Short mmCIF file of C-alpha atoms in Angstrom, two decimals:
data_model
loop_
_atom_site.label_atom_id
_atom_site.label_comp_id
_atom_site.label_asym_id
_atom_site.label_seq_id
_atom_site.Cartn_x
_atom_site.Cartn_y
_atom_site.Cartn_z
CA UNK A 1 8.44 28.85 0.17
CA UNK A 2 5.72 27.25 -1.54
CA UNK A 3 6.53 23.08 -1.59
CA UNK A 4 7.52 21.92 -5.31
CA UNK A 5 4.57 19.47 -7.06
CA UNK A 6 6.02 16.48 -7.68
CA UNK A 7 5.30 14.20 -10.56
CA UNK A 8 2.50 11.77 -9.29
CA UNK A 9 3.46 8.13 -9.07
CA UNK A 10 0.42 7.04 -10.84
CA UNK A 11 2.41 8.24 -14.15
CA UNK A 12 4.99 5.57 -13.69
CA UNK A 13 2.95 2.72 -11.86
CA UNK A 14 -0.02 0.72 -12.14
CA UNK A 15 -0.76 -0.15 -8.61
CA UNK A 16 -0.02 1.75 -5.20
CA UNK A 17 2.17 -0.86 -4.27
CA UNK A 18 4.73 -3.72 -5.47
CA UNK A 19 2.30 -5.50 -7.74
CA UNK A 20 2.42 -7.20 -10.88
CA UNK A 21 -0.91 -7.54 -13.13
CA UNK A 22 -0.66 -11.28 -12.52
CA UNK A 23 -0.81 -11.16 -8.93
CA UNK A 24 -3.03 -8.25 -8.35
CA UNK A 25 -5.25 -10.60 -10.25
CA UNK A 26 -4.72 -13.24 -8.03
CA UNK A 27 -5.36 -11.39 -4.75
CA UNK A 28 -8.88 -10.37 -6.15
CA UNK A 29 -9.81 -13.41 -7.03
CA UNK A 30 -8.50 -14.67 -3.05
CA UNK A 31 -11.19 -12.11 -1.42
CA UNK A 32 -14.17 -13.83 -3.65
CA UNK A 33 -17.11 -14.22 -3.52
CA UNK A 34 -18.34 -10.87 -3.12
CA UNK A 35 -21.91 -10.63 -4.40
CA UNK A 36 -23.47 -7.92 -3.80
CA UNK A 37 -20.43 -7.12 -1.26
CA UNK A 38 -19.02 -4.09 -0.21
CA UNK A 39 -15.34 -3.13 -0.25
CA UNK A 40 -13.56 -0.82 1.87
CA UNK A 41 -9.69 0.23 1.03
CA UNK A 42 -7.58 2.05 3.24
CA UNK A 43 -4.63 4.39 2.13
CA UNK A 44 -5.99 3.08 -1.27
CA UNK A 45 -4.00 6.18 -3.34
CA UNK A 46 -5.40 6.41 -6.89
CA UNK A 47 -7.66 3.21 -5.95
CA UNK A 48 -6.58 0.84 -9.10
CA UNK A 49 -7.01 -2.37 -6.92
CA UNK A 50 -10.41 -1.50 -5.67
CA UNK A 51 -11.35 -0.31 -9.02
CA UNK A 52 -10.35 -3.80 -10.71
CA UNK A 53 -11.90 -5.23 -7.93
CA UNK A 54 -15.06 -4.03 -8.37
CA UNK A 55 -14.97 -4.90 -12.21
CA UNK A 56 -14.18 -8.05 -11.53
CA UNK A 57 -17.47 -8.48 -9.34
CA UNK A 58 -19.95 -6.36 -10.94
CA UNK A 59 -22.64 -6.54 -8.48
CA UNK A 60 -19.99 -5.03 -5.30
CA UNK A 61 -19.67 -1.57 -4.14
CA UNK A 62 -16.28 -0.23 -2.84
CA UNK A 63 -15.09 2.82 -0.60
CA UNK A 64 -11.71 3.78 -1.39
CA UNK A 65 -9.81 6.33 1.52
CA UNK A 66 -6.98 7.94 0.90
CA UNK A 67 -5.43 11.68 2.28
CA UNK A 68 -4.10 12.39 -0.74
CA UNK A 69 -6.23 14.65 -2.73
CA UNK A 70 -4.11 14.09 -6.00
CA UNK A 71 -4.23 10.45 -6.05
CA UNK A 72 -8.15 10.65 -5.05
CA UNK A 73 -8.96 12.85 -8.20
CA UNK A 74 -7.32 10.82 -10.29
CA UNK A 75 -9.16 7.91 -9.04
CA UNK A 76 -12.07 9.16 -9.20
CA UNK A 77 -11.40 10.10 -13.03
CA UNK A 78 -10.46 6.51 -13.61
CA UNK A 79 -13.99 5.21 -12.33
CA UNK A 80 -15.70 7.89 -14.21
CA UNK A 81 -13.77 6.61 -17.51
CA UNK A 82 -14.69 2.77 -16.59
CA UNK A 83 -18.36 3.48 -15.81
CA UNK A 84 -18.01 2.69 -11.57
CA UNK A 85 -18.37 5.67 -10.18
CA UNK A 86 -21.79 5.04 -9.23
CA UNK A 87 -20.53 2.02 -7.19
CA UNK A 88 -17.17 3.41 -5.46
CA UNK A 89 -16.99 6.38 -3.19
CA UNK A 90 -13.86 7.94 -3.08
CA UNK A 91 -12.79 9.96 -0.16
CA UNK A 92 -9.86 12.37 0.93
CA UNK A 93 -9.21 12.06 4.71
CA UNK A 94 -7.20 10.65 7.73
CA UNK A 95 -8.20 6.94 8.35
CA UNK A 96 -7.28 7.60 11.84
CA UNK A 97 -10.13 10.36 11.92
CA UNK A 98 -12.41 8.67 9.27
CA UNK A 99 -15.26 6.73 10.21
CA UNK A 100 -17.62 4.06 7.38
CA UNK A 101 -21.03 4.11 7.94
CA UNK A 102 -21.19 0.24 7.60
CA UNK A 103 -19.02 -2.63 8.15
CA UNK A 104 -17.48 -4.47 5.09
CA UNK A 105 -17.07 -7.79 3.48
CA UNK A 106 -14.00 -7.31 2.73
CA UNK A 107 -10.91 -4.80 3.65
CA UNK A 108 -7.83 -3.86 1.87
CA UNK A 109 -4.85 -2.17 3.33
CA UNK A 110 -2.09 -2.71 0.79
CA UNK A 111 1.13 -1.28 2.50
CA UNK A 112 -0.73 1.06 4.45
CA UNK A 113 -1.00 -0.02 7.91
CA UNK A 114 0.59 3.42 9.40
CA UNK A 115 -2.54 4.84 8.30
CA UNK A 116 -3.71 5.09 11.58
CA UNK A 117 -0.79 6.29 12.87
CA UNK A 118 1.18 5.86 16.23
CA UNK A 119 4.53 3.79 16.97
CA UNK A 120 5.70 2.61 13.91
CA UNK A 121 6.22 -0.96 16.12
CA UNK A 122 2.37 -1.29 16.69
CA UNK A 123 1.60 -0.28 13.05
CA UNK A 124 0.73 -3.93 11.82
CA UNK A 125 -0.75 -4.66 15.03
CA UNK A 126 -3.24 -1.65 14.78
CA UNK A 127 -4.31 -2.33 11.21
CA UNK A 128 -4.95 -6.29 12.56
CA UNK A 129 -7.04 -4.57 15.26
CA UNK A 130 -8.81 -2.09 13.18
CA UNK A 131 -9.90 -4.03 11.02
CA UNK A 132 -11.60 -6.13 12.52
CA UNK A 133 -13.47 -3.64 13.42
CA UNK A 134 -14.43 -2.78 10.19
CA UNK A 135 -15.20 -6.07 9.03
CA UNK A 136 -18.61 -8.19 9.06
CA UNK A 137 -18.23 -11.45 11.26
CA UNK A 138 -16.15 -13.72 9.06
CA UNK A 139 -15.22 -11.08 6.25
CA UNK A 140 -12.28 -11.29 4.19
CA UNK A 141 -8.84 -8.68 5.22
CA UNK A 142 -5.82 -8.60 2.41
CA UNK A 143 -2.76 -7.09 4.58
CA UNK A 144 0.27 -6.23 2.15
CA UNK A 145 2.69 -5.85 4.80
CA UNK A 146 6.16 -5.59 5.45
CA UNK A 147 8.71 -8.64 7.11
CA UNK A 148 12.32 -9.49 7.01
CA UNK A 149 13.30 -11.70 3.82
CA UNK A 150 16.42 -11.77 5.52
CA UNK A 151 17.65 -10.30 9.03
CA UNK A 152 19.22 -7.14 8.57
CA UNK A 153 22.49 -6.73 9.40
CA UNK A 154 23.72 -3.08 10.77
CA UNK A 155 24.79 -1.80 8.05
CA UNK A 156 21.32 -2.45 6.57
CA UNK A 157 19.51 -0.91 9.40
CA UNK A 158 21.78 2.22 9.36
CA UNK A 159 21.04 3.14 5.92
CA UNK A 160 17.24 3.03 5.84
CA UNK A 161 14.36 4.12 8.54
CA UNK A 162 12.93 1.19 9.33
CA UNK A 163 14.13 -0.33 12.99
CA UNK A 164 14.24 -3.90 13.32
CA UNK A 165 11.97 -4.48 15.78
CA UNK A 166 9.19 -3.35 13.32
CA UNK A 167 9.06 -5.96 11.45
CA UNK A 168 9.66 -10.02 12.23
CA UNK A 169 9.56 -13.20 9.70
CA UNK A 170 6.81 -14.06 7.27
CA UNK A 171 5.80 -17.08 10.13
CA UNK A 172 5.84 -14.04 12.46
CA UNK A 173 3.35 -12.27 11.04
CA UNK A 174 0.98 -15.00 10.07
CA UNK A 175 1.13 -16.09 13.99
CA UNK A 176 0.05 -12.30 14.80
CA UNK A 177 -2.61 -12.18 12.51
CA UNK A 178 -3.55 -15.82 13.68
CA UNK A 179 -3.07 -14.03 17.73
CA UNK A 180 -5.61 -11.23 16.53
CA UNK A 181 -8.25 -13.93 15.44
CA UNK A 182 -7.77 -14.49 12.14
CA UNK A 183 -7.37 -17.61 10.00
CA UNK A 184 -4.96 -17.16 7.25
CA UNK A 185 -6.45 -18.34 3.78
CA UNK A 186 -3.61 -17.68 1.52
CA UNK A 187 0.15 -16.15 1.65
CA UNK A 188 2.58 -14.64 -0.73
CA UNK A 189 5.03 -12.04 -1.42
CA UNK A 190 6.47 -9.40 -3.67
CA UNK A 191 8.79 -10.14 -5.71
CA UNK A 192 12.46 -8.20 -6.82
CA UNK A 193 10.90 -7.55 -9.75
CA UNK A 194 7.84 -6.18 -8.26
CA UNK A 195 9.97 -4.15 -6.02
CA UNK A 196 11.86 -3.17 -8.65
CA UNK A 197 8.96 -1.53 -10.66
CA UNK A 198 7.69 0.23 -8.11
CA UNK A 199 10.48 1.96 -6.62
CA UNK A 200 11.85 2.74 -9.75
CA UNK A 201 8.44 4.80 -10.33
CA UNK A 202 9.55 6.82 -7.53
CA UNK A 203 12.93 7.45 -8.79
CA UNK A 204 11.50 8.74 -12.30
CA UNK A 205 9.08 10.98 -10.62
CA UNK A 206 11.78 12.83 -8.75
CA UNK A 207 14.08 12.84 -11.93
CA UNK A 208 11.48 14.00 -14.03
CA UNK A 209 10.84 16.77 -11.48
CA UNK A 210 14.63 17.65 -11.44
CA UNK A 211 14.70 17.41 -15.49
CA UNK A 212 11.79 20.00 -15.57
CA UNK A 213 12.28 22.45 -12.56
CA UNK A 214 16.20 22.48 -12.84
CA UNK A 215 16.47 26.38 -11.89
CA UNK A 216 14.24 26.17 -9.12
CA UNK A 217 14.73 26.89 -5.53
CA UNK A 218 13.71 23.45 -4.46
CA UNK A 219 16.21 21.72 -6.76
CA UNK A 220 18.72 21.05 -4.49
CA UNK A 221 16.49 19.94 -1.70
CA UNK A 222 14.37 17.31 -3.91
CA UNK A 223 18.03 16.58 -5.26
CA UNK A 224 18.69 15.49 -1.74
CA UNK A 225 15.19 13.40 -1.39
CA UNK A 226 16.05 11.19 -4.24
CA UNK A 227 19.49 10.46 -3.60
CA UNK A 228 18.25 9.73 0.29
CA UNK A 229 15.34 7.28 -1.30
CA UNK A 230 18.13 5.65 -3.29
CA UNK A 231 20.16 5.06 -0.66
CA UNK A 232 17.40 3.64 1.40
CA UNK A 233 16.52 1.28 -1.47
CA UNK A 234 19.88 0.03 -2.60
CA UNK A 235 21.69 -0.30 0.62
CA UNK A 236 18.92 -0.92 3.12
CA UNK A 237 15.47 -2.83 1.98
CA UNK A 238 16.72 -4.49 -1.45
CA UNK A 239 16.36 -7.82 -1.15
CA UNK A 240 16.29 -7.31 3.01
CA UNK A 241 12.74 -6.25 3.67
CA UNK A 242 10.19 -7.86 1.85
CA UNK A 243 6.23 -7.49 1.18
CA UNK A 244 3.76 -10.31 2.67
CA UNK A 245 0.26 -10.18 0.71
CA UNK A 246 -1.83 -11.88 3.29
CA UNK A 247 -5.81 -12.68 2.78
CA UNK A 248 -7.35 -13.51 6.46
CA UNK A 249 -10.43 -14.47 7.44
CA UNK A 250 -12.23 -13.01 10.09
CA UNK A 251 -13.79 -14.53 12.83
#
């Protein structure tokens, strides 16, 4: 059976990620200056952050890498529209297989660090590491990753896909970034309402899906997807898990 095409999130959401205008905003303006800088996002999806990035220093060039081809079109439409595309390149494939021809000034991986796969438990860990790599001695690195706003209890735990061990307190992950070399310049987090936004973007996109496609032979099985997302949501990472937006410094 051919797999059903599902209503892109970039319909419902601004940003791949919980993030408000303001603080999106805020987060660019934390990775400053960047002059003549280049930009490097990883699991970027439809790029909005590195595109408002970029227009917000006009003399930067960005890479944006993401394995969706969907979300990659459609960014590369938006920097047509906005008059960057001769300053962002824009390319489908695996971060884990992908490799830049330069180091950056600055790196963004916005709730991406499985992108380079492995234990989920070392996924933070590897995105501190890799990094680095990436980056030019004493470049700038904004992590959005996850933490515990609260310790889960087992009920939690049982009704999303997240073990506990993946994730520790805000402190916990600025002293791992800190054990990785970096210096942490600011710290913040997502908010309910952030959280809010964005998964409720996912919910319309199955819905609308469902509302469109009710006869087909997928229904019941995306039926199944976004009740299962729900339930992760709702009874597991609501107001449990939480989103750190850290911007490090590199050594």
């Amino acid at each position: 059976m051919t797999p059903p095409k599902i209503a892109p999130l970039y319909e419902d959401v601004t940003f791949h990620g919980p993030l408000s205008e303001e603080r999106a905003a805020r987060l660019i303006r934390s990775l400053m200056p960047l002059d003549h800088a280049h930009v490097l996002d990883l699991g970027c999806g439809w790029a909005e952050f590195l595109l408002r990035t970029l227009e917000a220093a006009p003399t930067a060039t960005g890479t944006g890498v993401d394995r969706n081809a969907v979300d990659i079109a459609q960014a590369q439409a938006n920097a047509d529209a906005r008059g960057l595309a001769d300053r962002v390149d824009l390319v489908v494939a695996d971060v884990g297989e992908w490799r830049p021809d330069r180091q950056a000034d600055a790196v963004i991986v916005n709730g991406a660090s499985q992108v380079w796969g492995g234990d989920p438990l070392q996924h933070t860990a590897n995105a501190l590491t890799e990094a680095r790599k990436l980056l030019k001695p004493g470049g700038r690195f904004l992590l959005g990753e996850g933490f515990w706003q609260r310790e889960p209890t087992e009920a939690h735990l049982a009704a999303m896909p997240v073990p506990r061990d993946q994730y520790g307190s805000l402190a916990d992950l600025v002293d791992l970034a800190h054990n990785h070399g970096y210096r942490l310049l600011a710290a913040e987090q997502a908010s309910l309402d952030e959280w809010d936004v964005f998964e409720n973007g996912h919910g319309r996109a199955w819905e609308r899906w469902l509302r469109d496609n009710p006869d087909s032979e997928h229904a019941a099985d995306i039926r199944a997807k976004a009740d299962r997302q729900r339930g992760w949501r709702l009874r597991g990472w609501r107001e449990t898990m939480g989103l750190a937006y850290l911007t490090l410094q590199a050594p």
